[in-house]
JSON list of C-alpha atoms in Angstrom, two decimals:
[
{"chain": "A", "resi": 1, "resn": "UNK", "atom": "CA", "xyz": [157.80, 129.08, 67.64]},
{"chain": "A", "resi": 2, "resn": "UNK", "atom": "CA", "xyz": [155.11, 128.13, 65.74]},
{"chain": "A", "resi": 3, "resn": "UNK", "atom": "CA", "xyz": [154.50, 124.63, 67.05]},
{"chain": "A", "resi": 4, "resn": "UNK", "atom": "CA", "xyz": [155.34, 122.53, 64.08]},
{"chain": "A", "resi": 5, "resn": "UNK", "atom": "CA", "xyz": [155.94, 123.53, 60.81]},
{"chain": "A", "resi": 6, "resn": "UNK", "atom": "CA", "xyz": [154.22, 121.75, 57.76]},
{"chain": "A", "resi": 7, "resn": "UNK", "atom": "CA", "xyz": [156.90, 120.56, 55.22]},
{"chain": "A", "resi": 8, "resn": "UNK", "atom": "CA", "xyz": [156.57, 122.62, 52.04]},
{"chain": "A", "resi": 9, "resn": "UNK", "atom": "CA", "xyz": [153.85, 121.33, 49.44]},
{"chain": "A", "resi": 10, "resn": "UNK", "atom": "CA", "xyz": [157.05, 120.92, 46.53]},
{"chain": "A", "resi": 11, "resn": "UNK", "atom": "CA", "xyz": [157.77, 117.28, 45.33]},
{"chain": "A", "resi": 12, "resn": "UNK", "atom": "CA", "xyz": [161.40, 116.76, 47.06]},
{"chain": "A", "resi": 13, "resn": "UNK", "atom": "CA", "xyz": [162.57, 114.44, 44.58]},
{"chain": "A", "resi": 14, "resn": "UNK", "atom": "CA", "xyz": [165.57, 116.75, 43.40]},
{"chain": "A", "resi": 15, "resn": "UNK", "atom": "CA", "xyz": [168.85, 115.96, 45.65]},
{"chain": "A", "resi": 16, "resn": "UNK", "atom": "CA", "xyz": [169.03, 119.17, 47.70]},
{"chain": "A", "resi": 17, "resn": "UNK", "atom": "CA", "xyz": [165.26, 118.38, 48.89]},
{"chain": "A", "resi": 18, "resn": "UNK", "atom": "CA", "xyz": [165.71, 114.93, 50.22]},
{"chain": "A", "resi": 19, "resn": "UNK", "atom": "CA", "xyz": [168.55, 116.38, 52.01]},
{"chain": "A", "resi": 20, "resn": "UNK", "atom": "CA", "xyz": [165.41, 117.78, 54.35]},
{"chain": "A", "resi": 21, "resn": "UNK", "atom": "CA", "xyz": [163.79, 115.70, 56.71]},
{"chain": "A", "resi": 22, "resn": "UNK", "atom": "CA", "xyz": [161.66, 116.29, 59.72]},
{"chain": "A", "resi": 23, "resn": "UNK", "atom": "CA", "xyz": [165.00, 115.42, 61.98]},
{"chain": "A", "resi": 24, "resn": "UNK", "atom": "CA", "xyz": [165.86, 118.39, 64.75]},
{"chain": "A", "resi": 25, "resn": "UNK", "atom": "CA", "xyz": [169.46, 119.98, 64.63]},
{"chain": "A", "resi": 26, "resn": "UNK", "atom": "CA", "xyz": [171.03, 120.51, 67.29]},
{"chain": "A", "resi": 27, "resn": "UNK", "atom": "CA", "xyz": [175.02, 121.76, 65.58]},
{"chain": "A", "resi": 28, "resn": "UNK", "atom": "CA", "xyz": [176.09, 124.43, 67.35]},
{"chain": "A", "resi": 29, "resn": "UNK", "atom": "CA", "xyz": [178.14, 125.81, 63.81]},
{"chain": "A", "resi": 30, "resn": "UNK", "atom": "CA", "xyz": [178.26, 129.79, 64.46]},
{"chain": "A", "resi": 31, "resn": "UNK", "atom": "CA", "xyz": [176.06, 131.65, 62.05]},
{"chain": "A", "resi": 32, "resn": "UNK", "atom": "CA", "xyz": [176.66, 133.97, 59.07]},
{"chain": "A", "resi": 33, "resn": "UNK", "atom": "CA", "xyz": [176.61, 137.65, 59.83]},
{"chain": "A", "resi": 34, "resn": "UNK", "atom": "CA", "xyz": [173.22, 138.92, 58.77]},
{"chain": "A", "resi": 35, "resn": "UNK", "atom": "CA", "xyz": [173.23, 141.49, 56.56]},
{"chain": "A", "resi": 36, "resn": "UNK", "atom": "CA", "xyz": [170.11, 143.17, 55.65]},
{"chain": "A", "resi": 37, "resn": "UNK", "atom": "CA", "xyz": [168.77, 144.34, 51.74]},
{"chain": "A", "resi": 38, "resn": "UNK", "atom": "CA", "xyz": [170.38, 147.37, 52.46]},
{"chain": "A", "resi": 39, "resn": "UNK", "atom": "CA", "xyz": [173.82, 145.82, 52.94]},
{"chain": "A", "resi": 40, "resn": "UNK", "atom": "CA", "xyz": [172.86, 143.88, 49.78]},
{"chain": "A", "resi": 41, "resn": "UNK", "atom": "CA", "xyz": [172.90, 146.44, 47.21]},
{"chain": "A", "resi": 42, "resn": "UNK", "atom": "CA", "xyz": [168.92, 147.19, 47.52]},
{"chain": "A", "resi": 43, "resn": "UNK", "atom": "CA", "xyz": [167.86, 150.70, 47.94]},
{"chain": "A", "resi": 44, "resn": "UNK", "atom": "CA", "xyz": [167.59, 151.70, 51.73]},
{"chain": "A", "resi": 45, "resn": "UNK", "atom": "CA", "xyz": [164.43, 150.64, 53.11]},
{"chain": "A", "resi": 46, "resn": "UNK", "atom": "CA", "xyz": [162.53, 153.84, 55.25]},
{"chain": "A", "resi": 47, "resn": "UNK", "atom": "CA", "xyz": [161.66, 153.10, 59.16]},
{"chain": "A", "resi": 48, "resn": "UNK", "atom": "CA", "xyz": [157.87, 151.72, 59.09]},
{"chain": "A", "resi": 49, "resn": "UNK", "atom": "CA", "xyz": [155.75, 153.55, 60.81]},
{"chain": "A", "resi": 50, "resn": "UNK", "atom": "CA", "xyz": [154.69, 151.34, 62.98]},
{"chain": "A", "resi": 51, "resn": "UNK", "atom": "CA", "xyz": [158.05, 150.86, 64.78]},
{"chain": "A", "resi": 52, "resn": "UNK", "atom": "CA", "xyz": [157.30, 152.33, 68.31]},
{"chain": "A", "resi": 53, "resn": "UNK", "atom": "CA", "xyz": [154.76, 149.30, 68.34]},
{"chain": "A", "resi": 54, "resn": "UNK", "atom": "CA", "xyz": [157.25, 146.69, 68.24]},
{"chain": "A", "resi": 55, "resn": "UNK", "atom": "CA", "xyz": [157.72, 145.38, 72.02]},
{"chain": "A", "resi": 56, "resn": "UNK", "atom": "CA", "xyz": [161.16, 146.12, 73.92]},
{"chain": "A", "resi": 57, "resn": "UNK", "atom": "CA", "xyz": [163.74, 143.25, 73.72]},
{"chain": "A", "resi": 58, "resn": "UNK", "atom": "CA", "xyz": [162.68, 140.85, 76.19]},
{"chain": "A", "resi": 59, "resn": "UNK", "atom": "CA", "xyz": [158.95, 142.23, 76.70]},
{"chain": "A", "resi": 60, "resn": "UNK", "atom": "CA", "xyz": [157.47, 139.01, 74.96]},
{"chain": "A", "resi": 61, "resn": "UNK", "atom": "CA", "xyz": [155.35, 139.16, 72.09]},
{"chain": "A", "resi": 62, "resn": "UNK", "atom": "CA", "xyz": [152.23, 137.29, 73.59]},
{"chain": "A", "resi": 63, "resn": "UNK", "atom": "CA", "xyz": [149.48, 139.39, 72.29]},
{"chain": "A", "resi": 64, "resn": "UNK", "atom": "CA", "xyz": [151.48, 141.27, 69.60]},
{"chain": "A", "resi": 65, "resn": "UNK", "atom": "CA", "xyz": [149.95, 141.64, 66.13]},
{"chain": "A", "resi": 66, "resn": "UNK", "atom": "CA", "xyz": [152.53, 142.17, 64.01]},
{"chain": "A", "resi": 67, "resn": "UNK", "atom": "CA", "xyz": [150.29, 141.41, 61.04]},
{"chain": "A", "resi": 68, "resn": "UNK", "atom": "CA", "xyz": [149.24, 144.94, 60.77]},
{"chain": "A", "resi": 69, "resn": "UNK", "atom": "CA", "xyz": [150.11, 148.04, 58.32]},
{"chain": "A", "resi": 70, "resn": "UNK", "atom": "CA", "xyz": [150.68, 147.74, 54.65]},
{"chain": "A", "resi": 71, "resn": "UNK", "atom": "CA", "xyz": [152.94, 144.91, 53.40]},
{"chain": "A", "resi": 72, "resn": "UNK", "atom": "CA", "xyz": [156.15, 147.16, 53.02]},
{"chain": "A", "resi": 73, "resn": "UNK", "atom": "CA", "xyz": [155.69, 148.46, 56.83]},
{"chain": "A", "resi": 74, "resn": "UNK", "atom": "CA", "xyz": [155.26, 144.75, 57.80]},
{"chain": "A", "resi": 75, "resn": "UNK", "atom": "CA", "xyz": [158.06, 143.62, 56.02]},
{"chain": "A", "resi": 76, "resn": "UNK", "atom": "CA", "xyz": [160.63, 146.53, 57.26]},
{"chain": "A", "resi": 77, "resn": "UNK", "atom": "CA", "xyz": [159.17, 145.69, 60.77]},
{"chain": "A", "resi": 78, "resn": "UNK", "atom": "CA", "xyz": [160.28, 141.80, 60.37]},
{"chain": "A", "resi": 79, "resn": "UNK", "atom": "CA", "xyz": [163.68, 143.11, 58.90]},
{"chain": "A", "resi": 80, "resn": "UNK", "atom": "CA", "xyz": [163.73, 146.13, 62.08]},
{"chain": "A", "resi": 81, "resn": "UNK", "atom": "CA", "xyz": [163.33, 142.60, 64.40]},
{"chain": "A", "resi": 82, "resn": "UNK", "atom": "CA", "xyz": [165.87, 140.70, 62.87]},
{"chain": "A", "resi": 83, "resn": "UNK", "atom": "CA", "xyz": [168.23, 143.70, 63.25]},
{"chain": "A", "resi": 84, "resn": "UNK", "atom": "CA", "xyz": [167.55, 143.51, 66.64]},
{"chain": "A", "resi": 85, "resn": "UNK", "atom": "CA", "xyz": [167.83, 139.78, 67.19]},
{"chain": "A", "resi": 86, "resn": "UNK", "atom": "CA", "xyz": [164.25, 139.20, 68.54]},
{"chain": "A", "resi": 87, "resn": "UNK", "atom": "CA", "xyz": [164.30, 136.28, 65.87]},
{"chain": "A", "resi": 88, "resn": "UNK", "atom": "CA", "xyz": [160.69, 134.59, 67.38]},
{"chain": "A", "resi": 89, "resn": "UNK", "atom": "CA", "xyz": [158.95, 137.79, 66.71]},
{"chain": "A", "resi": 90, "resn": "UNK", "atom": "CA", "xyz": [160.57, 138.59, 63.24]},
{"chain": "A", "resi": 91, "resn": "UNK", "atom": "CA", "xyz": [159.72, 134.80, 62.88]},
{"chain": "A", "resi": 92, "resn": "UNK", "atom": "CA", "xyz": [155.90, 135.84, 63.85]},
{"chain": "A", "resi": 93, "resn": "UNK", "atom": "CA", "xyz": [156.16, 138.97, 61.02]},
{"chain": "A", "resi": 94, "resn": "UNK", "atom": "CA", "xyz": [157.51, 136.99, 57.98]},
{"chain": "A", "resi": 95, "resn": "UNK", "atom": "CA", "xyz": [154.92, 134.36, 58.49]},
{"chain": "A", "resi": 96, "resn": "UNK", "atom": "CA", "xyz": [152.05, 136.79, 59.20]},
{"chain": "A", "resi": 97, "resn": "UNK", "atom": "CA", "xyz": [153.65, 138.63, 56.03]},
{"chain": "A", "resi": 98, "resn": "UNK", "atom": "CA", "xyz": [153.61, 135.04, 54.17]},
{"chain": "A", "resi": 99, "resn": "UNK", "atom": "CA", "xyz": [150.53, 134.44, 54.77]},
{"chain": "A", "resi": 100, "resn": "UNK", "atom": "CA", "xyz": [148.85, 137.62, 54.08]},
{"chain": "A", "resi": 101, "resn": "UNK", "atom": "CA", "xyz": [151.06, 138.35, 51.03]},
{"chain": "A", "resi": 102, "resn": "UNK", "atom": "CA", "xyz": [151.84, 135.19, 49.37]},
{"chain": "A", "resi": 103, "resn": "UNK", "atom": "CA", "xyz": [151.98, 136.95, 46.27]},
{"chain": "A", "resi": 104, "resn": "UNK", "atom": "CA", "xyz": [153.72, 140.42, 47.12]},
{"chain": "A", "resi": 105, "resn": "UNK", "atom": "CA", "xyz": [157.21, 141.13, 45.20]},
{"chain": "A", "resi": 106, "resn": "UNK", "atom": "CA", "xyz": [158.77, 141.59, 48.60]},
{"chain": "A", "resi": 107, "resn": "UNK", "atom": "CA", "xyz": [157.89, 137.39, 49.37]},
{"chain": "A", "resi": 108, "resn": "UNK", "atom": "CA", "xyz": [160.94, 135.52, 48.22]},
{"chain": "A", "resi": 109, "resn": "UNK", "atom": "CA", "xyz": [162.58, 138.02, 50.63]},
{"chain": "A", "resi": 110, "resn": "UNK", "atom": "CA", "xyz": [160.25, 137.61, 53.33]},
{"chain": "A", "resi": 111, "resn": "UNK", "atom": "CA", "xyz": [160.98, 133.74, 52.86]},
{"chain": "A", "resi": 112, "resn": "UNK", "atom": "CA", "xyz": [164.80, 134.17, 53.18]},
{"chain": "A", "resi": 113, "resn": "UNK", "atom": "CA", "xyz": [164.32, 136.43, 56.69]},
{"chain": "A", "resi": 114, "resn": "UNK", "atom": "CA", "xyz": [161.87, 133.75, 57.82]},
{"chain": "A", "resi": 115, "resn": "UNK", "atom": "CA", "xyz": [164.75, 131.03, 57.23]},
{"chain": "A", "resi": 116, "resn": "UNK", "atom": "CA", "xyz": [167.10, 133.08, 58.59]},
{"chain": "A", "resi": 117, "resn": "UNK", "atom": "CA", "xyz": [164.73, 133.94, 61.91]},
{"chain": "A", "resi": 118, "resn": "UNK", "atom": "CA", "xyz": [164.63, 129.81, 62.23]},
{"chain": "A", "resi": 119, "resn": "UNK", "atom": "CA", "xyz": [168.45, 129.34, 61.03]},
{"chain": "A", "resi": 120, "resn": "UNK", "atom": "CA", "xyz": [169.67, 131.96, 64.26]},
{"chain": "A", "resi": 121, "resn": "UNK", "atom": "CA", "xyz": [167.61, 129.87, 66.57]},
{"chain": "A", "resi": 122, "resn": "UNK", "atom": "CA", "xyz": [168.85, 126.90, 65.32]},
{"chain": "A", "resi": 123, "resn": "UNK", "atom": "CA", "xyz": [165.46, 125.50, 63.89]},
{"chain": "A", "resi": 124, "resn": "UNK", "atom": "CA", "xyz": [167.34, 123.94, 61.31]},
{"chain": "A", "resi": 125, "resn": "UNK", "atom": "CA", "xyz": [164.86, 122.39, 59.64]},
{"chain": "A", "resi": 126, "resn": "UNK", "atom": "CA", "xyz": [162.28, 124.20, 59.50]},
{"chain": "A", "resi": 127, "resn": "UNK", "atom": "CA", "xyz": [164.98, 126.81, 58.64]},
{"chain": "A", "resi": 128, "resn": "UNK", "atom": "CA", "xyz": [165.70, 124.31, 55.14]},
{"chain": "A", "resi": 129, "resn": "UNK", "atom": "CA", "xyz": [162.54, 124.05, 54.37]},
{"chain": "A", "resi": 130, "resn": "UNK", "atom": "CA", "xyz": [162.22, 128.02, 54.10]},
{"chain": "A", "resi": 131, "resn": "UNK", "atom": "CA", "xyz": [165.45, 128.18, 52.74]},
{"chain": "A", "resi": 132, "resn": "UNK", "atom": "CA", "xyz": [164.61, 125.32, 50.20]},
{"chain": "A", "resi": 133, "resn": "UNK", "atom": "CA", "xyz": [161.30, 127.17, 49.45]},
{"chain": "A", "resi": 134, "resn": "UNK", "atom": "CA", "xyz": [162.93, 130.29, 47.47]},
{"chain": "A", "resi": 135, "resn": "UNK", "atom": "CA", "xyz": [165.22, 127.38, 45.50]},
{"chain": "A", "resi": 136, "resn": "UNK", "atom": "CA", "xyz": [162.06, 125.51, 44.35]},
{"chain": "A", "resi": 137, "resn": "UNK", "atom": "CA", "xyz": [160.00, 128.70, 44.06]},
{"chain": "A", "resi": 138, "resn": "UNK", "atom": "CA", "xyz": [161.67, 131.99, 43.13]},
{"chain": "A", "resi": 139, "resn": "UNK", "atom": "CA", "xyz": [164.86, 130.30, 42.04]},
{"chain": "A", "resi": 140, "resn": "UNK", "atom": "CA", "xyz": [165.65, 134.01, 40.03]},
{"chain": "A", "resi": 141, "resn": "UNK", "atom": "CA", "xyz": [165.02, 136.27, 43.26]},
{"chain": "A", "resi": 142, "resn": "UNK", "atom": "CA", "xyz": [167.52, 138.41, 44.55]},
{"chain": "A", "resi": 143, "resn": "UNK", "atom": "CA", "xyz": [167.48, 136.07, 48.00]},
{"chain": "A", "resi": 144, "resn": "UNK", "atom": "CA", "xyz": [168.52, 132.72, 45.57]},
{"chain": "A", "resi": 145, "resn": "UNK", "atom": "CA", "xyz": [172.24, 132.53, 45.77]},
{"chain": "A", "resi": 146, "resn": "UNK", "atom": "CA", "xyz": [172.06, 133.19, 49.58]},
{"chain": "A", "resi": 147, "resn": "UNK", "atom": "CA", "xyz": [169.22, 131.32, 50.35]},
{"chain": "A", "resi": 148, "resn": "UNK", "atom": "CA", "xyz": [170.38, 128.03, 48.95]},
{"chain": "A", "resi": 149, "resn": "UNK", "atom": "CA", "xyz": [173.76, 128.67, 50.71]},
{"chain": "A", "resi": 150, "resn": "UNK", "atom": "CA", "xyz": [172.06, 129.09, 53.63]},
{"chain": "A", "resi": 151, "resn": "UNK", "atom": "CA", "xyz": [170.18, 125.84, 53.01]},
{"chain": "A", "resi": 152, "resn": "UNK", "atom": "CA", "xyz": [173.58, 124.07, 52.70]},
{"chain": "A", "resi": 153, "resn": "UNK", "atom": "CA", "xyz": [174.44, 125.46, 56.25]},
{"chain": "A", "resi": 154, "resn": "UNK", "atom": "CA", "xyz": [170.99, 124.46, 58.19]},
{"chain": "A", "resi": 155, "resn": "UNK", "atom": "CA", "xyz": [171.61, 121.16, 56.67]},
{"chain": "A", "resi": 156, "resn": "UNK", "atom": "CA", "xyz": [175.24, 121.08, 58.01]},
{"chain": "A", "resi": 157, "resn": "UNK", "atom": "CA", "xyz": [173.29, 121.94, 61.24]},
{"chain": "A", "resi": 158, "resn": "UNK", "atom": "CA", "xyz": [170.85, 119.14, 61.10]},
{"chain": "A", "resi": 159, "resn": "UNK", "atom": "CA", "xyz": [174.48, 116.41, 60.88]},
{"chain": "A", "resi": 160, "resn": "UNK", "atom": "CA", "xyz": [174.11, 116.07, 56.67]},
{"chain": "A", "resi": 161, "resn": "UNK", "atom": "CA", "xyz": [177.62, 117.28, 56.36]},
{"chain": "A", "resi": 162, "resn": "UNK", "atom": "CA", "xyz": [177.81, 115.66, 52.61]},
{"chain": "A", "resi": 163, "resn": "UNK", "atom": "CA", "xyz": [174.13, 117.14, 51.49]},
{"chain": "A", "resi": 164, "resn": "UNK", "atom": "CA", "xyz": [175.72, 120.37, 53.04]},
{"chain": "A", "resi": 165, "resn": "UNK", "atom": "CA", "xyz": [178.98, 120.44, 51.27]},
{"chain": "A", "resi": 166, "resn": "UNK", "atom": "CA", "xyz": [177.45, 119.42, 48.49]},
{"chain": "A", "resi": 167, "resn": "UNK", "atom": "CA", "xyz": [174.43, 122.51, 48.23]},
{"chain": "A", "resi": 168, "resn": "UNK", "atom": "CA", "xyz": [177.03, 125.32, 49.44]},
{"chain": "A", "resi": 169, "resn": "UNK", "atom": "CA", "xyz": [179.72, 124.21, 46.82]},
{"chain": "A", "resi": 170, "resn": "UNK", "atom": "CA", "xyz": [176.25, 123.87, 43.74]},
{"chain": "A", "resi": 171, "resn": "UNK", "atom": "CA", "xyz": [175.58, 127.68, 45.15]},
{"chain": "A", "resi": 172, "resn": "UNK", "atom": "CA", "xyz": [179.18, 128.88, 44.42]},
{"chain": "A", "resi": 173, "resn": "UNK", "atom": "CA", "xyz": [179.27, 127.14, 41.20]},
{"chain": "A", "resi": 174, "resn": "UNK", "atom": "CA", "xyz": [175.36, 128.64, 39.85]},
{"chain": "A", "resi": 175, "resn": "UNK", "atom": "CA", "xyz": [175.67, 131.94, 41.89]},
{"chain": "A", "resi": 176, "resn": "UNK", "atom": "CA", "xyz": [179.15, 133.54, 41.12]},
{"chain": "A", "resi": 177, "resn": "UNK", "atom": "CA", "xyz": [178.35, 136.35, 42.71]},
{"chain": "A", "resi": 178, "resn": "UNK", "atom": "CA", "xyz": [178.62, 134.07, 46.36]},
{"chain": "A", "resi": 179, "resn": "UNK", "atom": "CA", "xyz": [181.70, 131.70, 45.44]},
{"chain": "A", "resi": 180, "resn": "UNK", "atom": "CA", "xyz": [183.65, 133.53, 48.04]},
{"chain": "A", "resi": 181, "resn": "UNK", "atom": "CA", "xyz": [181.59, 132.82, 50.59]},
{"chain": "A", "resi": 182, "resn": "UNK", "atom": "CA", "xyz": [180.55, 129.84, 49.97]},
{"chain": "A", "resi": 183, "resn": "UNK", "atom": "CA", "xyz": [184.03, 128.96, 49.56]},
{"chain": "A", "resi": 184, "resn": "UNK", "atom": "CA", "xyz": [184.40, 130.15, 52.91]},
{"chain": "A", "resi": 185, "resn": "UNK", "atom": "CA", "xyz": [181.92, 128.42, 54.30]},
{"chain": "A", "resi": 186, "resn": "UNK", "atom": "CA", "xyz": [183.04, 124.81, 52.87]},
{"chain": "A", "resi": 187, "resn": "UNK", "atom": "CA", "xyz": [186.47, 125.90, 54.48]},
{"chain": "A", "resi": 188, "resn": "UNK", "atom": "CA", "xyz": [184.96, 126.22, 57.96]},
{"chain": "A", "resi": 189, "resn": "UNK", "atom": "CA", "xyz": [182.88, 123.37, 57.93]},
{"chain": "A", "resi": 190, "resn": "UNK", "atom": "CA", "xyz": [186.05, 121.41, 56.42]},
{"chain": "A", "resi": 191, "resn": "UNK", "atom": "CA", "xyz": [183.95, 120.00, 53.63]}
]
C-alpha cells in the first residue's frame, strides 16, 4: 500500500463527503463482482504490450515499474491486474497512471479501478475517497453511477451503515441505469 493516503483536496461539505473520515474499516461485507469496461458496454480493450512484464501472482512487485508504456498500455495493464486479483500492484498502476495522466480521458476510469483495487483489500477509506473523487470530479463519466455506489459500500465497510444506505439508495435514484443493483445492495446490507 501506499503508506497513507492524503484525503482528496475537494471541500467535503456535501453529505456523502463527511460520510469519509480518516477511520480504518475493518467489515468483512463480501464484495461486488468486478466487471471490467468490457463487461460494461465499452469497446474491448486490446492486450498491452507490455503484459509479459507484469510479475507472476505472488512474485511481489518490489522493483516493478508499472509506470511505463503509453497511457492506454498502462491503463489495460492496471485493468489486466485487477483481472487477476493482484489488487496492490493494479493499486501501484492506477496511481502511477493518476499521476502521470491526471488529465487523460481514460482518468475517471483509472480512479474507479484504483477504488476498487483499495475496496477488494478492504482499504475502505482510502477506497471512499477514490470512489468520492469521480462524484466530486467527473460526476458525468461513464464510472459515476458505479463509483458512488461503490462509495456507499466502502462506507458500509468503514461501520456508517446510515451514510451507506443513504449514498447507494441517492445512486439508484440519479443513476437509473444501477437501481437494480443498488437495490440489491441495500437488500443485503438490510438498509
Amino acid at each position: 500500500p501506499s503508506g497513507g493516503t492524503a484525503p482528496t483536496s475537494t471541500a467535503r461539505n456535501d453529505a456523502i463527503g463527511s460520510a469519509i473520515q480518516d477511520a480504518p474499516g475493518d467489515d468483512p461485507n463480501a464484495p461486488m463482482n468486478i466487471r471490467p469496461p468490457a463487461a460494461q458496454g465499452q469497446a474491448p480493450a486490446q492486450a498491452p504490450a507490455a503484459t509479459a512484464a507484469i510479475p507472476p501472482r505472488g512474485g511481489g512487485s518490489s522493483g516493478v515499474s508499472v509506470g511505463t508504456g503509453n497511457a492506454r498500455d498502462q491503463f489495460d495493464m492496471g485493468v489486466g491486474l485487477m483481472q487477476r486479483r493482484d489488487y496492490e500492484l493494479a493499486e501501484q498502476t492506477f496511481r502511477d497512471f493518476l499521476r502521470s495522466n491526471p488529465k487523460d480521458p481514460l482518468a475517471a476510469d483509472a480512479q474507479y479501478w484504483l477504488g476498487e483495487s483499495l475496496y477488494q483489500r478492504r482499504q475502505y477509506t482510502d477506497a471512499a475517497d477514490s470512489f468520492y473523487k469521480i462524484y466530486v470530479e467527473a460526476p458525468q463519466s461513464s464510472k459515476a453511477p458505479e463509483s458512488m455506489m461503490k462509495l456507499g459500500m466502502s462506507l458500509n465497510g468503514m461501520g456508517k451503515k446510515e451514510e451507506a444506505c443513504a449514498t447507494i439508495a441517492e445512486a439508484g435514484r440519479k443513476y437509473s441505469r444501477i437501481k437494480a443493483q443498488t437495490d440489491r445492495e441495500l437488500k443485503r446490507i438490510a438498509c
